[in-house]
Amino acid sequence: MTAPLQTDPQRVGEVLYLALRDRILSGELKPGAKLSVPALAEEFGVSRSPVRDAVIRLVQEDLVTETMNRGAEVARITREELVSLYEAREVLEGAVARLATEKYQASLRRTLLALLTEHREVAAQQDFGRHIELDAAFHRAIRQAAQSPVLARMLDGVQGRVLVAMRSTSLTGGMVQAVHEHQAIFEAIGSGDADAAEEAARAHIRRLKELLRAAD
Amino acid sequence: MTAPLQTDPQRVGEVLYLALRDRILSGELKPGAKLSVPALAEEFGVSRSPVRDAVIRLVQEDLVTETMNRGAEVARITREELVSLYEAREVLEGAVARLATEKYQASLRRTLLALLTEHREVAAQQDFGRHIELDAAFHRAIRQAAQSPVLARMLDGVQGRVLVAMRSTSLTGGMVQAVHEHQAIFEAIGSGDADAAEEAARAHIRRLKELLRAAD
DNA sequence: TCGTTCCGATCTGCATGCAGTGTTGAACGC
DNA sequence: GCGTTCAACACTGCATGCAGATCGGAACGA
């Protein structure tokens, strides 16, 4: 779902980490699902050690929660925490939009333009699954252009947990409006106005946050 | 150094994680120092398993870096990455200042006032060590008042890595000016103006970031 | 029917075994 | 003296052993 970002996984533990992470983000493992280390070890045909390593990493990432002597399960993210995640996402997306504006290159313009064009059609056709993908791709393109590994990693983490939370709390934020807001972000970045780009990105996330707040 | 934030550590692996993290943040383990799992296991009188667990968690936190078949060492944080950390810190401190303003309570006012009073004296006496502590305490008080576990955890992570980076790159940002900027943040929060509080906090971190950029 | 008790299966968390790999430093040739 | 070779050592990464804890469910009694 999200980019690997890790070094090539020659370690079994790393492969398992990526595999389990993907299962969680894709919804194959839903919030509350138990992660049995022996069962996973047998399924993947490895010993318990690398499985344990992978689980620890997921716990440290807050995608999985652990209780003493009671094993691990996919994190159950509350509505309250989801809002808190969006508070973080608002400022982080604002920051990468600013940086992308300052480091603006023509390739970013082409990428965003292509995404927007397709997104407009998809929104008109009410293709929700493709909308999710294009929305993620749009934001990913901007945070890659920002060239800030620190911010990119944080946003990856936030995005992952948001995806998990959305498994419990489905919420459609209005595809057409999302496209309009993306258009505004695109124009602000293209105009070179970093302040405007930051504010446009923040406003976009802020609206989604308020939607979450309202839907209780 | 920073608050535990974890559940009570009844697991050996958790104790080791906290112990190693403290050694890194306190500077006892400097950037580039090797973390030998067998050696640490013997030192703490435990087996290699919980040590391995602790190291994995530190790697996932980017406090430690690992190379295939070559062990782990305390992360060497580059100047470039330090600037990137401050880019993140700028917007995150802004966000918690805003939230602290919106959730403002009298206890926060008392806490910040006490810290500022002592900080003024300490700055006048050029007590650098105490300055560092008071600076951290000031920001910690605000982020606790913001009541956002997500933002607090991110800032903890950023702060930890900044501390590690500072072991290589000592940089005094001007104690008296820091106190002045803290005063401005305090007043903005007290006035209930969330916009002003966010901007004051951002300006404070932004100045430190520019200092880092300049010192190359 | 419903609640309690107890036992077995299963899992967690730590300890340990082991093959493959990287490192180091001494012996050697030039 | 200086670079090369190679062998012993040390460590990583995965596999496995094991004690204690937890969970589930059958047997039992009210």
PDB file of C-alpha atoms in Angstrom, chain A residues 25-143:
ATOM      1  CA  LEU A  25      -2.986  -1.898   5.896  1.00  0.00           C
ATOM      2  CA  SER A  26      -4.915  -3.802   3.250  1.00  0.00           C
ATOM      3  CA  GLY A  27      -7.549  -4.775   5.787  1.00  0.00           C
ATOM      4  CA  GLU A  28      -6.856  -8.478   5.531  1.00  0.00           C
ATOM      5  CA  LEU A  29      -6.046  -8.284   9.234  1.00  0.00           C
ATOM      6  CA  LYS A  30      -8.698  -6.141  10.863  1.00  0.00           C
ATOM      7  CA  PRO A  31      -8.458  -4.231  14.156  1.00  0.00           C
ATOM      8  CA  GLY A  32      -8.607  -6.678  17.042  1.00  0.00           C
ATOM      9  CA  ALA A  33      -7.295  -9.627  15.031  1.00  0.00           C
ATOM     10  CA  LYS A  34      -4.871 -11.679  17.091  1.00  0.00           C
ATOM     11  CA  LEU A  35      -1.320 -12.222  15.907  1.00  0.00           C
ATOM     12  CA  SER A  36      -0.204 -15.648  17.062  1.00  0.00           C
ATOM     13  CA  VAL A  37       3.524 -15.952  16.731  1.00  0.00           C
ATOM     14  CA  PRO A  38       3.625 -19.779  16.463  1.00  0.00           C
ATOM     15  CA  ALA A  39       0.764 -19.818  13.961  1.00  0.00           C
ATOM     16  CA  LEU A  40       2.396 -17.194  11.739  1.00  0.00           C
ATOM     17  CA  ALA A  41       5.729 -18.980  11.992  1.00  0.00           C
ATOM     18  CA  GLU A  42       4.176 -22.180  10.731  1.00  0.00           C
ATOM     19  CA  GLU A  43       2.237 -20.393   7.993  1.00  0.00           C
ATOM     20  CA  PHE A  44       5.366 -18.751   6.612  1.00  0.00           C
ATOM     21  CA  GLY A  45       7.500 -21.815   7.205  1.00  0.00           C
ATOM     22  CA  VAL A  46       9.994 -20.084   9.479  1.00  0.00           C
ATOM     23  CA  SER A  47      10.820 -20.172  13.148  1.00  0.00           C
ATOM     24  CA  ARG A  48       9.272 -17.949  15.783  1.00  0.00           C
ATOM     25  CA  SER A  49      12.257 -15.594  16.081  1.00  0.00           C
ATOM     26  CA  PRO A  50      11.818 -13.526  12.919  1.00  0.00           C
ATOM     27  CA  VAL A  51       8.053 -13.447  13.487  1.00  0.00           C
ATOM     28  CA  ARG A  52       8.652 -12.066  16.945  1.00  0.00           C
ATOM     29  CA  ASP A  53      10.967  -9.420  15.438  1.00  0.00           C
ATOM     30  CA  ALA A  54       8.310  -8.340  12.962  1.00  0.00           C
ATOM     31  CA  VAL A  55       5.627  -8.095  15.636  1.00  0.00           C
ATOM     32  CA  ILE A  56       7.870  -5.965  17.835  1.00  0.00           C
ATOM     33  CA  ARG A  57       8.421  -3.543  14.985  1.00  0.00           C
ATOM     34  CA  LEU A  58       4.692  -3.303  14.333  1.00  0.00           C
ATOM     35  CA  VAL A  59       4.081  -2.660  18.026  1.00  0.00           C
ATOM     36  CA  GLN A  60       6.680   0.086  18.033  1.00  0.00           C
ATOM     37  CA  GLU A  61       4.836   1.599  15.074  1.00  0.00           C
ATOM     38  CA  ASP A  62       1.530   1.494  16.967  1.00  0.00           C
ATOM     39  CA  LEU A  63      -0.072  -0.653  14.291  1.00  0.00           C
ATOM     40  CA  VAL A  64      -0.277  -3.481  16.823  1.00  0.00           C
ATOM     41  CA  THR A  65      -0.839  -3.491  20.565  1.00  0.00           C
ATOM     42  CA  GLU A  66       0.598  -5.968  23.041  1.00  0.00           C
ATOM     43  CA  THR A  67      -0.497  -6.991  26.501  1.00  0.00           C
ATOM     44  CA  MET A  68       1.745  -8.754  28.975  1.00  0.00           C
ATOM     45  CA  ASN A  69       1.505 -12.522  28.502  1.00  0.00           C
ATOM     46  CA  ARG A  70      -1.554 -12.066  26.343  1.00  0.00           C
ATOM     47  CA  GLY A  71      -0.121 -11.644  22.900  1.00  0.00           C
ATOM     48  CA  ALA A  72      -0.536  -9.022  20.215  1.00  0.00           C
ATOM     49  CA  GLU A  73      -3.491  -7.844  18.193  1.00  0.00           C
ATOM     50  CA  VAL A  74      -4.047  -5.317  15.425  1.00  0.00           C
ATOM     51  CA  ALA A  75      -4.532  -1.916  17.033  1.00  0.00           C
ATOM     52  CA  ARG A  76      -8.065  -0.766  17.692  1.00  0.00           C
ATOM     53  CA  ILE A  77      -7.895   2.933  16.906  1.00  0.00           C
ATOM     54  CA  THR A  78     -10.553   5.013  18.568  1.00  0.00           C
ATOM     55  CA  ARG A  79     -12.462   7.845  16.948  1.00  0.00           C
ATOM     56  CA  GLU A  80     -10.744  10.193  19.374  1.00  0.00           C
ATOM     57  CA  GLU A  81      -7.309   8.996  18.341  1.00  0.00           C
ATOM     58  CA  LEU A  82      -8.256   9.266  14.695  1.00  0.00           C
ATOM     59  CA  VAL A  83      -9.037  12.946  15.162  1.00  0.00           C
ATOM     60  CA  SER A  84      -5.705  13.322  16.904  1.00  0.00           C
ATOM     61  CA  LEU A  85      -4.012  11.658  13.942  1.00  0.00           C
ATOM     62  CA  TYR A  86      -5.633  14.185  11.656  1.00  0.00           C
ATOM     63  CA  GLU A  87      -4.417  17.028  13.836  1.00  0.00           C
ATOM     64  CA  ALA A  88      -0.916  15.755  13.217  1.00  0.00           C
ATOM     65  CA  ARG A  89      -1.584  15.088   9.568  1.00  0.00           C
ATOM     66  CA  GLU A  90      -2.875  18.613   9.047  1.00  0.00           C
ATOM     67  CA  VAL A  91       0.384  20.281  10.004  1.00  0.00           C
ATOM     68  CA  LEU A  92       2.584  17.626   8.415  1.00  0.00           C
ATOM     69  CA  GLU A  93       0.818  17.842   5.047  1.00  0.00           C
ATOM     70  CA  GLY A  94       1.095  21.609   5.332  1.00  0.00           C
ATOM     71  CA  ALA A  95       4.825  21.318   5.909  1.00  0.00           C
ATOM     72  CA  VAL A  96       5.468  19.041   2.926  1.00  0.00           C
ATOM     73  CA  ALA A  97       3.319  21.254   0.684  1.00  0.00           C
ATOM     74  CA  ARG A  98       5.488  24.203   1.701  1.00  0.00           C
ATOM     75  CA  LEU A  99       8.719  22.321   1.072  1.00  0.00           C
ATOM     76  CA  ALA A 100       7.474  20.957  -2.236  1.00  0.00           C
ATOM     77  CA  THR A 101       6.693  24.510  -3.308  1.00  0.00           C
ATOM     78  CA  GLU A 102      10.152  25.721  -2.360  1.00  0.00           C
ATOM     79  CA  LYS A 103      11.820  22.824  -4.172  1.00  0.00           C
ATOM     80  CA  TYR A 104       9.365  22.870  -7.047  1.00  0.00           C
ATOM     81  CA  GLN A 105      10.346  21.054 -10.234  1.00  0.00           C
ATOM     82  CA  ALA A 106       8.560  20.539 -13.507  1.00  0.00           C
ATOM     83  CA  SER A 107       8.283  16.803 -12.956  1.00  0.00           C
ATOM     84  CA  LEU A 108       6.056  17.405  -9.949  1.00  0.00           C
ATOM     85  CA  ARG A 109       3.743  19.558 -12.038  1.00  0.00           C
ATOM     86  CA  ARG A 110       3.375  16.836 -14.636  1.00  0.00           C
ATOM     87  CA  THR A 111       2.748  14.156 -12.031  1.00  0.00           C
ATOM     88  CA  LEU A 112       0.123  16.136 -10.159  1.00  0.00           C
ATOM     89  CA  LEU A 113      -1.577  17.241 -13.354  1.00  0.00           C
ATOM     90  CA  ALA A 114      -1.924  13.673 -14.574  1.00  0.00           C
ATOM     91  CA  LEU A 115      -3.301  12.547 -11.227  1.00  0.00           C
ATOM     92  CA  LEU A 116      -5.779  15.412 -11.106  1.00  0.00           C
ATOM     93  CA  THR A 117      -7.046  14.733 -14.605  1.00  0.00           C
ATOM     94  CA  GLU A 118      -7.779  11.129 -13.861  1.00  0.00           C
ATOM     95  CA  HIS A 119      -9.137  11.973 -10.447  1.00  0.00           C
ATOM     96  CA  ARG A 120     -11.716  14.324 -11.942  1.00  0.00           C
ATOM     97  CA  GLU A 121     -13.090  11.589 -14.181  1.00  0.00           C
ATOM     98  CA  VAL A 122     -13.043   9.032 -11.391  1.00  0.00           C
ATOM     99  CA  ALA A 123     -14.935  11.357  -9.084  1.00  0.00           C
ATOM    100  CA  ALA A 124     -17.558  11.976 -11.744  1.00  0.00           C
ATOM    101  CA  GLN A 125     -18.026   8.235 -12.148  1.00  0.00           C
ATOM    102  CA  GLN A 126     -18.256   7.655  -8.394  1.00  0.00           C
ATOM    103  CA  ASP A 127     -15.451   5.091  -8.443  1.00  0.00           C
ATOM    104  CA  PHE A 128     -14.689   5.097  -4.730  1.00  0.00           C
ATOM    105  CA  GLY A 129     -11.873   2.550  -4.696  1.00  0.00           C
ATOM    106  CA  ARG A 130      -9.921   4.352  -7.386  1.00  0.00           C
ATOM    107  CA  HIS A 131     -10.616   7.644  -5.637  1.00  0.00           C
ATOM    108  CA  ILE A 132      -8.846   6.362  -2.506  1.00  0.00           C
ATOM    109  CA  GLU A 133      -5.831   5.340  -4.562  1.00  0.00           C
ATOM    110  CA  LEU A 134      -5.587   8.615  -6.437  1.00  0.00           C
ATOM    111  CA  ASP A 135      -6.013  10.617  -3.260  1.00  0.00           C
ATOM    112  CA  ALA A 136      -3.135   8.720  -1.661  1.00  0.00           C
ATOM    113  CA  ALA A 137      -1.016   9.070  -4.805  1.00  0.00           C
ATOM    114  CA  PHE A 138      -1.554  12.831  -4.900  1.00  0.00           C
ATOM    115  CA  HIS A 139      -0.384  13.328  -1.340  1.00  0.00           C
ATOM    116  CA  ARG A 140       2.470  10.873  -1.811  1.00  0.00           C
ATOM    117  CA  ALA A 141       3.760  12.762  -4.832  1.00  0.00           C
ATOM    118  CA  ILE A 142       3.876  15.972  -2.822  1.00  0.00           C
ATOM    119  CA  ARG A 143       5.644  14.474   0.145  1.00  0.00           C
TER     120      ARG A 143
END
